[in-house]
PDB file of C-alpha atoms in Angstrom:
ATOM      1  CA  UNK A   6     185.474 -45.702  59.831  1.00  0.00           C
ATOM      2  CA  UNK A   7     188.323 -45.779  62.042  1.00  0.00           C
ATOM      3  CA  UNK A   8     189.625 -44.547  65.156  1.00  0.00           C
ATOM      4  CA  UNK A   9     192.141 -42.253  66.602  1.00  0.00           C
ATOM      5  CA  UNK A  10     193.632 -43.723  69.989  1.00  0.00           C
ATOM      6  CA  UNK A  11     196.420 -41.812  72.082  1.00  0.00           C
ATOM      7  CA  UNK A  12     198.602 -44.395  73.507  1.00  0.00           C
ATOM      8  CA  UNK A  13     198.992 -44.462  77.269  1.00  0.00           C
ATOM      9  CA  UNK A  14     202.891 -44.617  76.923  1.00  0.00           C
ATOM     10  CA  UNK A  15     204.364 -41.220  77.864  1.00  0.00           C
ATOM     11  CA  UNK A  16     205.348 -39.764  74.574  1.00  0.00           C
ATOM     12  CA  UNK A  17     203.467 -41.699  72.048  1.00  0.00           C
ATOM     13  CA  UNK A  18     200.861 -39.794  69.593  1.00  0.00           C
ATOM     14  CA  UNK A  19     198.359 -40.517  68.281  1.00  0.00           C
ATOM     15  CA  UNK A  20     197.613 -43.328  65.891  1.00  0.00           C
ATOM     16  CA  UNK A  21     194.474 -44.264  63.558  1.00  0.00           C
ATOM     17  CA  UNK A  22     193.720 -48.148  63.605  1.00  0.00           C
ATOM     18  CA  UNK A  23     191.028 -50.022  62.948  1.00  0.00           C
ATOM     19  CA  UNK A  24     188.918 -52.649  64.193  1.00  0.00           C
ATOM     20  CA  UNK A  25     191.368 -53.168  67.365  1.00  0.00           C
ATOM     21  CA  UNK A  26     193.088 -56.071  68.857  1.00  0.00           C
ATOM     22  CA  UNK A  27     195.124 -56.338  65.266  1.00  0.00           C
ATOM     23  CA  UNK A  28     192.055 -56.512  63.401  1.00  0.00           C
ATOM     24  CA  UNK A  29     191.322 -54.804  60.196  1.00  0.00           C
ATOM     25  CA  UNK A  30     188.163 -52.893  60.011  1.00  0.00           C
ATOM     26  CA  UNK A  31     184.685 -54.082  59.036  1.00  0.00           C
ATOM     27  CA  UNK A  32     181.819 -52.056  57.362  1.00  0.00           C
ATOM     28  CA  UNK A  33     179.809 -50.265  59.550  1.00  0.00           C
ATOM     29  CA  UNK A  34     175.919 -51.516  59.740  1.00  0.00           C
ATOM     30  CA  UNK A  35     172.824 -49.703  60.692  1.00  0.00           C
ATOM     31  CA  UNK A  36     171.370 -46.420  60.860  1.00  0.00           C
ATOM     32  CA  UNK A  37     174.139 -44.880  63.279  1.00  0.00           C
ATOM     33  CA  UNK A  38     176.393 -45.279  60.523  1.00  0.00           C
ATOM     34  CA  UNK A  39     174.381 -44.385  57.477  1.00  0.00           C
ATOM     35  CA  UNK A  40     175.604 -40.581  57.414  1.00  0.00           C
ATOM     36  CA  UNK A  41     179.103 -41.717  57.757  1.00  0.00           C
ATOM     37  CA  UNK A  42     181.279 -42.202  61.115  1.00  0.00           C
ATOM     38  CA  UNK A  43     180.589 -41.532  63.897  1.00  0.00           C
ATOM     39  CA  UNK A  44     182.421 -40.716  67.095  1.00  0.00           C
ATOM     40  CA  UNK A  45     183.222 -43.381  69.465  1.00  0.00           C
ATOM     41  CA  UNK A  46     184.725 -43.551  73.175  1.00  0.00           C
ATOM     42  CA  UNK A  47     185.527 -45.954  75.867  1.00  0.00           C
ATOM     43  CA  UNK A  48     185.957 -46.353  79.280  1.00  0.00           C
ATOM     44  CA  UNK A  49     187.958 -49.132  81.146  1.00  0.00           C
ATOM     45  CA  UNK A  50     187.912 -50.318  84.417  1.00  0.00           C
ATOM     46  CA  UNK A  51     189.472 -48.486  87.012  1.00  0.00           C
ATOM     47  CA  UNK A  52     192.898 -49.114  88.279  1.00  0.00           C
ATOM     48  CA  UNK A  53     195.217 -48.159  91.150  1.00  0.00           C
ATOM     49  CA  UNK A  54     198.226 -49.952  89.399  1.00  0.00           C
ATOM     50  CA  UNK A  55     200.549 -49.331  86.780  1.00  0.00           C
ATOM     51  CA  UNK A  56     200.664 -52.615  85.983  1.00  0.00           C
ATOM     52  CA  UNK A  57     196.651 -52.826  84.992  1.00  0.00           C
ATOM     53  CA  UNK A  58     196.963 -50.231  82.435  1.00  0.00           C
ATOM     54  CA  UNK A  59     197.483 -52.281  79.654  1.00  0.00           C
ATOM     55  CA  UNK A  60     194.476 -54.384  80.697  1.00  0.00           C
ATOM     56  CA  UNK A  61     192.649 -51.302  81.231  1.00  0.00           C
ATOM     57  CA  UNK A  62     193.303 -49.793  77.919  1.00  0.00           C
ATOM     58  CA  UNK A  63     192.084 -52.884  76.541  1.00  0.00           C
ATOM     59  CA  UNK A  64     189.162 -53.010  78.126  1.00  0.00           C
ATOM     60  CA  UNK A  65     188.134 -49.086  76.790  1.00  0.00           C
ATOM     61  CA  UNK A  66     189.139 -49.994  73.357  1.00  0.00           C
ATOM     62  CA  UNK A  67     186.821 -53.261  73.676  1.00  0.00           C
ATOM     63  CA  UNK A  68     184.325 -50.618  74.812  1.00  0.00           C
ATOM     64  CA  UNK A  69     184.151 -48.453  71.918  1.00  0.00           C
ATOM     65  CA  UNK A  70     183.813 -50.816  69.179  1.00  0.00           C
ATOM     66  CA  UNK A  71     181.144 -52.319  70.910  1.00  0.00           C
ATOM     67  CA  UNK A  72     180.127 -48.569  71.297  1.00  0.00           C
ATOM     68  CA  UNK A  73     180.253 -48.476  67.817  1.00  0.00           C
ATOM     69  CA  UNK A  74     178.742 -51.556  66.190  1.00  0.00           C
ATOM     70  CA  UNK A  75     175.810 -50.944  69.041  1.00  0.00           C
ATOM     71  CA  UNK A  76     173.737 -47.480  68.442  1.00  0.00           C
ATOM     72  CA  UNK A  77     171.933 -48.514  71.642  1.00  0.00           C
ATOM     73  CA  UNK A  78     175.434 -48.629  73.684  1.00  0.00           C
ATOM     74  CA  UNK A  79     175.345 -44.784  73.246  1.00  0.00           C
ATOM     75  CA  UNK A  80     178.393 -42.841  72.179  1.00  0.00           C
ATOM     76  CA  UNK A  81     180.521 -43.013  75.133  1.00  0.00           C
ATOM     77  CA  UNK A  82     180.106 -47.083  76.214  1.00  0.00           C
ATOM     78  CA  UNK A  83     181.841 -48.123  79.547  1.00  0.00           C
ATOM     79  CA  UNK A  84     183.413 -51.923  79.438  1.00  0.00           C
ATOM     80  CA  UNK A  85     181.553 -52.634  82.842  1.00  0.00           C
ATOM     81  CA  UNK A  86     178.014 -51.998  80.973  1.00  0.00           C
ATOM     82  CA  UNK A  87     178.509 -53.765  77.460  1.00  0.00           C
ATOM     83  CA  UNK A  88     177.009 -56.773  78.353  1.00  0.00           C
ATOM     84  CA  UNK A  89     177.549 -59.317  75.689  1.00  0.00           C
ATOM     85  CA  UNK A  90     180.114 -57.241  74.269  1.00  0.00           C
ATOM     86  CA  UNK A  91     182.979 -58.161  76.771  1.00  0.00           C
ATOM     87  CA  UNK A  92     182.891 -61.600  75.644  1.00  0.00           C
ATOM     88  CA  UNK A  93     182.365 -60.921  71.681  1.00  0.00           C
ATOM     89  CA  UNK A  94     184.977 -58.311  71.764  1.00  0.00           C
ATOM     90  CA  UNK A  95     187.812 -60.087  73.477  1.00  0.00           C
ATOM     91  CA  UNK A  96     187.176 -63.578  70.974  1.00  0.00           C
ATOM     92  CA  UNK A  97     189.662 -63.908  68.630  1.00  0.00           C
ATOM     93  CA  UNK A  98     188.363 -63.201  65.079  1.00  0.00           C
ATOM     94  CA  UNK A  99     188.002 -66.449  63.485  1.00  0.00           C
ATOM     95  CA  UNK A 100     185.458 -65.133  61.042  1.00  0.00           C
ATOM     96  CA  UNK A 101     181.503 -65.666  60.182  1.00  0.00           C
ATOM     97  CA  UNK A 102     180.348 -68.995  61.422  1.00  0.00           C
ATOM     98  CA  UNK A 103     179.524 -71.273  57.927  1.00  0.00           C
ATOM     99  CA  UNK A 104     175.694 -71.396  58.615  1.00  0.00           C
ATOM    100  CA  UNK A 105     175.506 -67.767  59.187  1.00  0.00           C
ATOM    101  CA  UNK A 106     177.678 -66.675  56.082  1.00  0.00           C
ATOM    102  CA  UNK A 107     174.734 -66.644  53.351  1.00  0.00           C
ATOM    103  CA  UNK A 108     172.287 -64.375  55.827  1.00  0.00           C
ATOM    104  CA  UNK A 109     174.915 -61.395  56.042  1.00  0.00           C
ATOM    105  CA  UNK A 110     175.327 -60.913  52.307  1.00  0.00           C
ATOM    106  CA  UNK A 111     174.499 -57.195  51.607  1.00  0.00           C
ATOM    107  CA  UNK A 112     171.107 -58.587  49.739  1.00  0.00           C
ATOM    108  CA  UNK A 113     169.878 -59.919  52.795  1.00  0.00           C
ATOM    109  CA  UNK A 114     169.910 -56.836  55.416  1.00  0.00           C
ATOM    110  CA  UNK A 115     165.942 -56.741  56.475  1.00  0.00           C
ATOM    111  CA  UNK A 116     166.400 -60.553  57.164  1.00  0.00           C
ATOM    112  CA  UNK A 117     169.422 -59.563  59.469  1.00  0.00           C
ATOM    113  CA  UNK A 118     167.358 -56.621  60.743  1.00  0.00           C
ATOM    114  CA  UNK A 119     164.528 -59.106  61.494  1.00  0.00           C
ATOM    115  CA  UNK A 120     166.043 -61.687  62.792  1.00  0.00           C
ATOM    116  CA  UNK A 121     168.454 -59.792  65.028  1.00  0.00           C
ATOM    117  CA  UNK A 122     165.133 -57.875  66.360  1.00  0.00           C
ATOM    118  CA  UNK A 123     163.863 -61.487  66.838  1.00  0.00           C
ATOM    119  CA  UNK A 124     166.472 -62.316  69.164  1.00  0.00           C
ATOM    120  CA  UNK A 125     166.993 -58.838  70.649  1.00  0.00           C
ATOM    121  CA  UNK A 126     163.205 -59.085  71.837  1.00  0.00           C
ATOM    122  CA  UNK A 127     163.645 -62.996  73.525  1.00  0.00           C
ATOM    123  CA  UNK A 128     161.859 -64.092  70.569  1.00  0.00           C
ATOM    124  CA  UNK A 129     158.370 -62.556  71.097  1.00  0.00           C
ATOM    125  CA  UNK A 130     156.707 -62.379  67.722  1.00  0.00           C
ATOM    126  CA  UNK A 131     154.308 -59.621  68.481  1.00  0.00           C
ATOM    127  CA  UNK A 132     156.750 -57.533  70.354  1.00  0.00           C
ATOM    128  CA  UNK A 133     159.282 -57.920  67.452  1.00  0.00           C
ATOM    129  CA  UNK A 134     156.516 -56.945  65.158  1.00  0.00           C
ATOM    130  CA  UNK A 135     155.969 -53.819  66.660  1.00  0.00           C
ATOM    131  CA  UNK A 136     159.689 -52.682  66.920  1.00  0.00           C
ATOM    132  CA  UNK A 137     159.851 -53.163  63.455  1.00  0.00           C
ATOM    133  CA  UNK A 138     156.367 -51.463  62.440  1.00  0.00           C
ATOM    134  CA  UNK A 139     154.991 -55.085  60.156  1.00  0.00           C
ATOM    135  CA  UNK A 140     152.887 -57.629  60.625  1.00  0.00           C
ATOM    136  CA  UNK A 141     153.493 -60.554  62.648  1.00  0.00           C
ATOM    137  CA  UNK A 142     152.808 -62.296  59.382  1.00  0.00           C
ATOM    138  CA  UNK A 143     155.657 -60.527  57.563  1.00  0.00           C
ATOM    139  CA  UNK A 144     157.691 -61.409  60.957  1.00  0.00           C
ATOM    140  CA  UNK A 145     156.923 -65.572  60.361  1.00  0.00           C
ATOM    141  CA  UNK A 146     157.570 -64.993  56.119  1.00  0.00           C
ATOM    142  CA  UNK A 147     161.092 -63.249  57.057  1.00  0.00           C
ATOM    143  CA  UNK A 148     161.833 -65.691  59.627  1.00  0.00           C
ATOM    144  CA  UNK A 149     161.346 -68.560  57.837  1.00  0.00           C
ATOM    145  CA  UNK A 150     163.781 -67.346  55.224  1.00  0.00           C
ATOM    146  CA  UNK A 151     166.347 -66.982  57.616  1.00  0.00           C
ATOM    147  CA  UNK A 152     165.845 -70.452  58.856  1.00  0.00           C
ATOM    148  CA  UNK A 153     166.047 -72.201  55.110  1.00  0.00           C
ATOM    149  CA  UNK A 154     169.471 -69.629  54.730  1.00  0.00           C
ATOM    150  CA  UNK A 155     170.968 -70.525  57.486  1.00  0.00           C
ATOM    151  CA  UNK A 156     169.485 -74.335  58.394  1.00  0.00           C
ATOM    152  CA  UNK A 157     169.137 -72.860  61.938  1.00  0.00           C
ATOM    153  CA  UNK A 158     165.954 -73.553  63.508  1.00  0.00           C
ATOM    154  CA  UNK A 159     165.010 -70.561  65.803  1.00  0.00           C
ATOM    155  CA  UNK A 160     163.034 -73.383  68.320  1.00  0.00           C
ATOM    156  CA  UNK A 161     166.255 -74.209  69.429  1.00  0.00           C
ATOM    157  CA  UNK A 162     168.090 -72.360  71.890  1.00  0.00           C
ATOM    158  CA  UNK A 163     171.487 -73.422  70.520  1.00  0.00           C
ATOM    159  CA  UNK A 164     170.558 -72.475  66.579  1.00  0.00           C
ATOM    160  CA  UNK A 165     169.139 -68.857  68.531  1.00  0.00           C
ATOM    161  CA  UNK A 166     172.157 -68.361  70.423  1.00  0.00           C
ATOM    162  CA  UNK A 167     174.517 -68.996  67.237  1.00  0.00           C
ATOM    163  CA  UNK A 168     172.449 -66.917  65.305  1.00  0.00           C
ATOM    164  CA  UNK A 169     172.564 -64.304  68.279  1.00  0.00           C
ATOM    165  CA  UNK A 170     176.360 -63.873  68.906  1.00  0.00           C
ATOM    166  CA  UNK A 171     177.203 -64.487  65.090  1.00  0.00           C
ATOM    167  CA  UNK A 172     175.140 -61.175  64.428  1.00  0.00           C
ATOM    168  CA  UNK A 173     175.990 -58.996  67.230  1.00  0.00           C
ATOM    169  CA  UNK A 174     179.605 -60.517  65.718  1.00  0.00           C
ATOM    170  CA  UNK A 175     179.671 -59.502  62.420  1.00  0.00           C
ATOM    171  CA  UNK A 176     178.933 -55.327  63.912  1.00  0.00           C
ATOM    172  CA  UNK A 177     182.040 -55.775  65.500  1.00  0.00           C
TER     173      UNK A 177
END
């Protein structure tokens, strides 16, 4: 999936890239993306200046990739609402953290589903459960695999807080 931007220089057409910021793309994940791509936009901060273009620009590119990797960002994402996204997005990519590696391997998408759910929901079991229609039993059997995959424990706030950005990460 990739992305046609119009540069702001006077002049300049359009151009297809990829994951922005010099990146290559990555393979789409989730249901948004299961019937191929899907249309992306972003919006930067306002400016009065010439000179904040370029940080501007930035900032709506930033916006729709995050639009994209996050269904729940809607179509048309705005950098000021992205939330976690303005951090993850301007990192430089210096790939999957080690620990997290084995858990994004194509065999292991529930556990990513679960365990980003996990962490999406502040780590409430029951309401996790119900977002993803199983049993809080199923929950604690998928959990604990992606604790003995990763060697995360999801007790601690650090481990959950890897595990956290490292997902919402890899969508990027």
């Amino acid at each position: 999936a990739e992305h046609l931007l119009r540069s702001p220089r006077a002049g300049a057409g359009p151009s297809v890239t990829g994951g922005g910021a010099g990146r290559p793309p990555r393979a789409p994940h989730g249901p948004a993306h299961a019937a191929g791509p899907v249309a992306t936009a972003g919006i930067g901060t306002g400016t009065r200046e010439l000179t904040e273009l370029p940080a501007a620009w930035h900032e709506a590119l930033d916006a729709a990739r995050a639009a994209r990797a996050e269904p729940r960002l809607g179509r048309i994402a705005q950098w000021d609402t992205i939330g976690a996204y303005r951090l993850l997005t301007t990192l430089p990519d210096t790939g999957t953290d080690p620990a997290v590696r084995p858990l994004l391997a194509p065999a292991h998408a529930e556990l990513v589903r679960t365990a980003e759910a996990f962490l999406d929901c502040a780590g409430q079991a029951s309401r996790t459960a119900q977002v993803l229609g199983i049993h809080r039993q199923t929950l604690y059997y998928r959990l604990g695999r992606v604790e003995k995959l990763t060697g995360l424990d999801l007790d601690e706030g650090e481990d959950r807080l890897l595990l956290h950005m490292a997902l919402k990460a890899a969508r990027l």
